[in-house]
Amino acid sequence: MQLFKEISTPELLGKLEHPDDSVIIDARPIAAYNGWPLQGENRGGHIPGAKSVPLHWTRYMDWTEALGEKNIHPHHSLIVYGYHREDSVRMAEKLTGPGFHDLAIYTRFVEEWSSNSE
């Protein structure tokens, strides 16, 4: 298992103020991205500006084409989040295959982001 930088909620909020600096990847199922609280979270939906790239896509399709269609390219700095740390790490590992190197993970989505009702 590779080690990726973990960013905090305040760091993520700072990144949201400069959306051209990073691309945020939501690795959860599309239903969760669209707002269905699949894990009982208080607030459904996704982080503003995040792009949906579900982890399960990496098993079923040529998902690297989907990255290009979503305007996600290897020169981008990526922040990956999911429901669980392990999912975020697995997606970040998958992204190293097509040449992404500037990767970080956000592991506090359920505990801090979706628990905040604002």
PDB file of N, CA and C in Angstrom, residues 13-51:
ATOM      1  N   LEU A  13     -10.760  23.027   2.838  1.00  0.00           N
ATOM      2  CA  LEU A  13     -11.491  24.287   2.705  1.00  0.00           C
ATOM      3  C   LEU A  13     -10.627  25.342   2.016  1.00  0.00           C
ATOM      4  N   GLY A  14      -9.341  25.363   2.335  1.00  0.00           N
ATOM      5  CA  GLY A  14      -8.415  26.279   1.667  1.00  0.00           C
ATOM      6  C   GLY A  14      -8.300  25.980   0.182  1.00  0.00           C
ATOM      7  N   LYS A  15      -8.279  24.696  -0.162  1.00  0.00           N
ATOM      8  CA  LYS A  15      -8.203  24.302  -1.576  1.00  0.00           C
ATOM      9  C   LYS A  15      -9.462  24.727  -2.327  1.00  0.00           C
ATOM     10  N   LEU A  16     -10.615  24.675  -1.659  1.00  0.00           N
ATOM     11  CA  LEU A  16     -11.870  25.069  -2.298  1.00  0.00           C
ATOM     12  C   LEU A  16     -11.884  26.552  -2.652  1.00  0.00           C
ATOM     13  N   GLU A  17     -11.091  27.347  -1.937  1.00  0.00           N
ATOM     14  CA  GLU A  17     -10.994  28.770  -2.247  1.00  0.00           C
ATOM     15  C   GLU A  17     -10.193  29.023  -3.518  1.00  0.00           C
ATOM     16  N   HIS A  18      -9.420  28.023  -3.954  1.00  0.00           N
ATOM     17  CA  HIS A  18      -8.594  28.130  -5.162  1.00  0.00           C
ATOM     18  C   HIS A  18      -8.856  26.908  -6.041  1.00  0.00           C
ATOM     19  N   PRO A  19     -10.042  26.839  -6.661  1.00  0.00           N
ATOM     20  CA  PRO A  19     -10.440  25.625  -7.383  1.00  0.00           C
ATOM     21  C   PRO A  19      -9.578  25.271  -8.594  1.00  0.00           C
ATOM     22  N   ASP A  20      -8.795  26.211  -9.099  1.00  0.00           N
ATOM     23  CA  ASP A  20      -7.951  25.898 -10.251  1.00  0.00           C
ATOM     24  C   ASP A  20      -6.681  25.159  -9.855  1.00  0.00           C
ATOM     25  N   ASP A  21      -6.392  25.092  -8.555  1.00  0.00           N
ATOM     26  CA  ASP A  21      -5.160  24.458  -8.094  1.00  0.00           C
ATOM     27  C   ASP A  21      -5.254  22.940  -7.974  1.00  0.00           C
ATOM     28  N   SER A  22      -6.454  22.408  -7.736  1.00  0.00           N
ATOM     29  CA  SER A  22      -6.619  20.969  -7.494  1.00  0.00           C
ATOM     30  C   SER A  22      -7.937  20.484  -8.076  1.00  0.00           C
ATOM     31  N   VAL A  23      -7.965  19.194  -8.377  1.00  0.00           N
ATOM     32  CA  VAL A  23      -9.198  18.531  -8.772  1.00  0.00           C
ATOM     33  C   VAL A  23      -9.561  17.569  -7.648  1.00  0.00           C
ATOM     34  N   ILE A  24     -10.799  17.651  -7.210  1.00  0.00           N
ATOM     35  CA  ILE A  24     -11.270  16.779  -6.132  1.00  0.00           C
ATOM     36  C   ILE A  24     -12.032  15.623  -6.765  1.00  0.00           C
ATOM     37  N   ILE A  25     -11.672  14.408  -6.390  1.00  0.00           N
ATOM     38  CA  ILE A  25     -12.270  13.188  -6.929  1.00  0.00           C
ATOM     39  C   ILE A  25     -13.109  12.524  -5.841  1.00  0.00           C
ATOM     40  N   ASP A  26     -14.385  12.330  -6.122  1.00  0.00           N
ATOM     41  CA  ASP A  26     -15.286  11.596  -5.231  1.00  0.00           C
ATOM     42  C   ASP A  26     -15.331  10.158  -5.725  1.00  0.00           C
ATOM     43  N   ALA A  27     -14.743   9.239  -4.952  1.00  0.00           N
ATOM     44  CA  ALA A  27     -14.634   7.837  -5.362  1.00  0.00           C
ATOM     45  C   ALA A  27     -15.822   6.991  -4.909  1.00  0.00           C
ATOM     46  N   ARG A  28     -16.825   7.621  -4.305  1.00  0.00           N
ATOM     47  CA  ARG A  28     -18.006   6.884  -3.830  1.00  0.00           C
ATOM     48  C   ARG A  28     -18.939   6.567  -5.001  1.00  0.00           C
ATOM     49  N   PRO A  29     -19.929   5.730  -4.792  1.00  0.00           N
ATOM     50  CA  PRO A  29     -20.906   5.459  -5.852  1.00  0.00           C
ATOM     51  C   PRO A  29     -21.614   6.746  -6.294  1.00  0.00           C
ATOM     52  N   ILE A  30     -22.066   6.778  -7.538  1.00  0.00           N
ATOM     53  CA  ILE A  30     -22.735   7.959  -8.079  1.00  0.00           C
ATOM     54  C   ILE A  30     -23.955   8.347  -7.246  1.00  0.00           C
ATOM     55  N   ALA A  31     -24.683   7.381  -6.734  1.00  0.00           N
ATOM     56  CA  ALA A  31     -25.861   7.697  -5.907  1.00  0.00           C
ATOM     57  C   ALA A  31     -25.459   8.535  -4.694  1.00  0.00           C
ATOM     58  N   ALA A  32     -24.334   8.221  -4.087  1.00  0.00           N
ATOM     59  CA  ALA A  32     -23.852   8.994  -2.934  1.00  0.00           C
ATOM     60  C   ALA A  32     -23.453  10.401  -3.375  1.00  0.00           C
ATOM     61  N   TYR A  33     -22.756  10.489  -4.497  1.00  0.00           N
ATOM     62  CA  TYR A  33     -22.364  11.787  -5.054  1.00  0.00           C
ATOM     63  C   TYR A  33     -23.601  12.656  -5.283  1.00  0.00           C
ATOM     64  N   ASN A  34     -24.674  12.040  -5.772  1.00  0.00           N
ATOM     65  CA  ASN A  34     -25.903  12.772  -6.083  1.00  0.00           C
ATOM     66  C   ASN A  34     -26.755  13.088  -4.861  1.00  0.00           C
ATOM     67  N   GLY A  35     -26.369  12.606  -3.684  1.00  0.00           N
ATOM     68  CA  GLY A  35     -27.065  13.020  -2.484  1.00  0.00           C
ATOM     69  C   GLY A  35     -27.696  11.936  -1.645  1.00  0.00           C
ATOM     70  N   TRP A  36     -27.712  10.709  -2.129  1.00  0.00           N
ATOM     71  CA  TRP A  36     -28.290   9.634  -1.331  1.00  0.00           C
ATOM     72  C   TRP A  36     -27.342   9.288  -0.195  1.00  0.00           C
ATOM     73  N   PRO A  37     -27.798   9.335   1.047  1.00  0.00           N
ATOM     74  CA  PRO A  37     -26.934   9.008   2.195  1.00  0.00           C
ATOM     75  C   PRO A  37     -26.796   7.495   2.367  1.00  0.00           C
ATOM     76  N   LEU A  38     -25.907   6.891   1.603  1.00  0.00           N
ATOM     77  CA  LEU A  38     -25.753   5.438   1.577  1.00  0.00           C
ATOM     78  C   LEU A  38     -25.104   4.861   2.828  1.00  0.00           C
ATOM     79  N   GLN A  39     -24.424   5.703   3.599  1.00  0.00           N
ATOM     80  CA  GLN A  39     -23.754   5.237   4.820  1.00  0.00           C
ATOM     81  C   GLN A  39     -24.336   5.919   6.057  1.00  0.00           C
ATOM     82  N   GLY A  40     -25.550   6.428   5.935  1.00  0.00           N
ATOM     83  CA  GLY A  40     -26.208   7.063   7.068  1.00  0.00           C
ATOM     84  C   GLY A  40     -25.644   8.424   7.436  1.00  0.00           C
ATOM     85  N   GLU A  41     -24.935   9.056   6.519  1.00  0.00           N
ATOM     86  CA  GLU A  41     -24.358  10.360   6.816  1.00  0.00           C
ATOM     87  C   GLU A  41     -25.460  11.418   7.007  1.00  0.00           C
ATOM     88  N   ASN A  42     -25.163  12.429   7.814  1.00  0.00           N
ATOM     89  CA  ASN A  42     -26.138  13.479   8.113  1.00  0.00           C
ATOM     90  C   ASN A  42     -26.469  14.329   6.908  1.00  0.00           C
ATOM     91  N   ARG A  43     -25.479  14.594   6.075  1.00  0.00           N
ATOM     92  CA  ARG A  43     -25.657  15.446   4.904  1.00  0.00           C
ATOM     93  C   ARG A  43     -25.223  14.661   3.677  1.00  0.00           C
ATOM     94  N   GLY A  44     -26.146  14.480   2.749  1.00  0.00           N
ATOM     95  CA  GLY A  44     -25.817  13.771   1.514  1.00  0.00           C
ATOM     96  C   GLY A  44     -25.151  14.702   0.520  1.00  0.00           C
ATOM     97  N   GLY A  45     -24.717  14.144  -0.580  1.00  0.00           N
ATOM     98  CA  GLY A  45     -24.116  14.945  -1.636  1.00  0.00           C
ATOM     99  C   GLY A  45     -22.598  14.865  -1.623  1.00  0.00           C
ATOM    100  N   HIS A  46     -21.998  15.808  -2.319  1.00  0.00           N
ATOM    101  CA  HIS A  46     -20.552  15.780  -2.516  1.00  0.00           C
ATOM    102  C   HIS A  46     -19.925  17.121  -2.142  1.00  0.00           C
ATOM    103  N   ILE A  47     -18.634  17.130  -2.079  1.00  0.00           N
ATOM    104  CA  ILE A  47     -17.883  18.358  -1.836  1.00  0.00           C
ATOM    105  C   ILE A  47     -18.029  19.241  -3.074  1.00  0.00           C
ATOM    106  N   PRO A  48     -18.311  20.528  -2.897  1.00  0.00           N
ATOM    107  CA  PRO A  48     -18.495  21.412  -4.057  1.00  0.00           C
ATOM    108  C   PRO A  48     -17.319  21.332  -5.038  1.00  0.00           C
ATOM    109  N   GLY A  49     -17.648  21.162  -6.300  1.00  0.00           N
ATOM    110  CA  GLY A  49     -16.637  21.099  -7.346  1.00  0.00           C
ATOM    111  C   GLY A  49     -16.031  19.725  -7.561  1.00  0.00           C
ATOM    112  N   ALA A  50     -16.346  18.770  -6.692  1.00  0.00           N
ATOM    113  CA  ALA A  50     -15.791  17.420  -6.852  1.00  0.00           C
ATOM    114  C   ALA A  50     -16.329  16.767  -8.121  1.00  0.00           C
ATOM    115  N   LYS A  51     -15.514  15.913  -8.691  1.00  0.00           N
ATOM    116  CA  LYS A  51     -15.916  15.150  -9.874  1.00  0.00           C
ATOM    117  C   LYS A  51     -16.117  13.701  -9.464  1.00  0.00           C
TER     118      LYS A  51
END
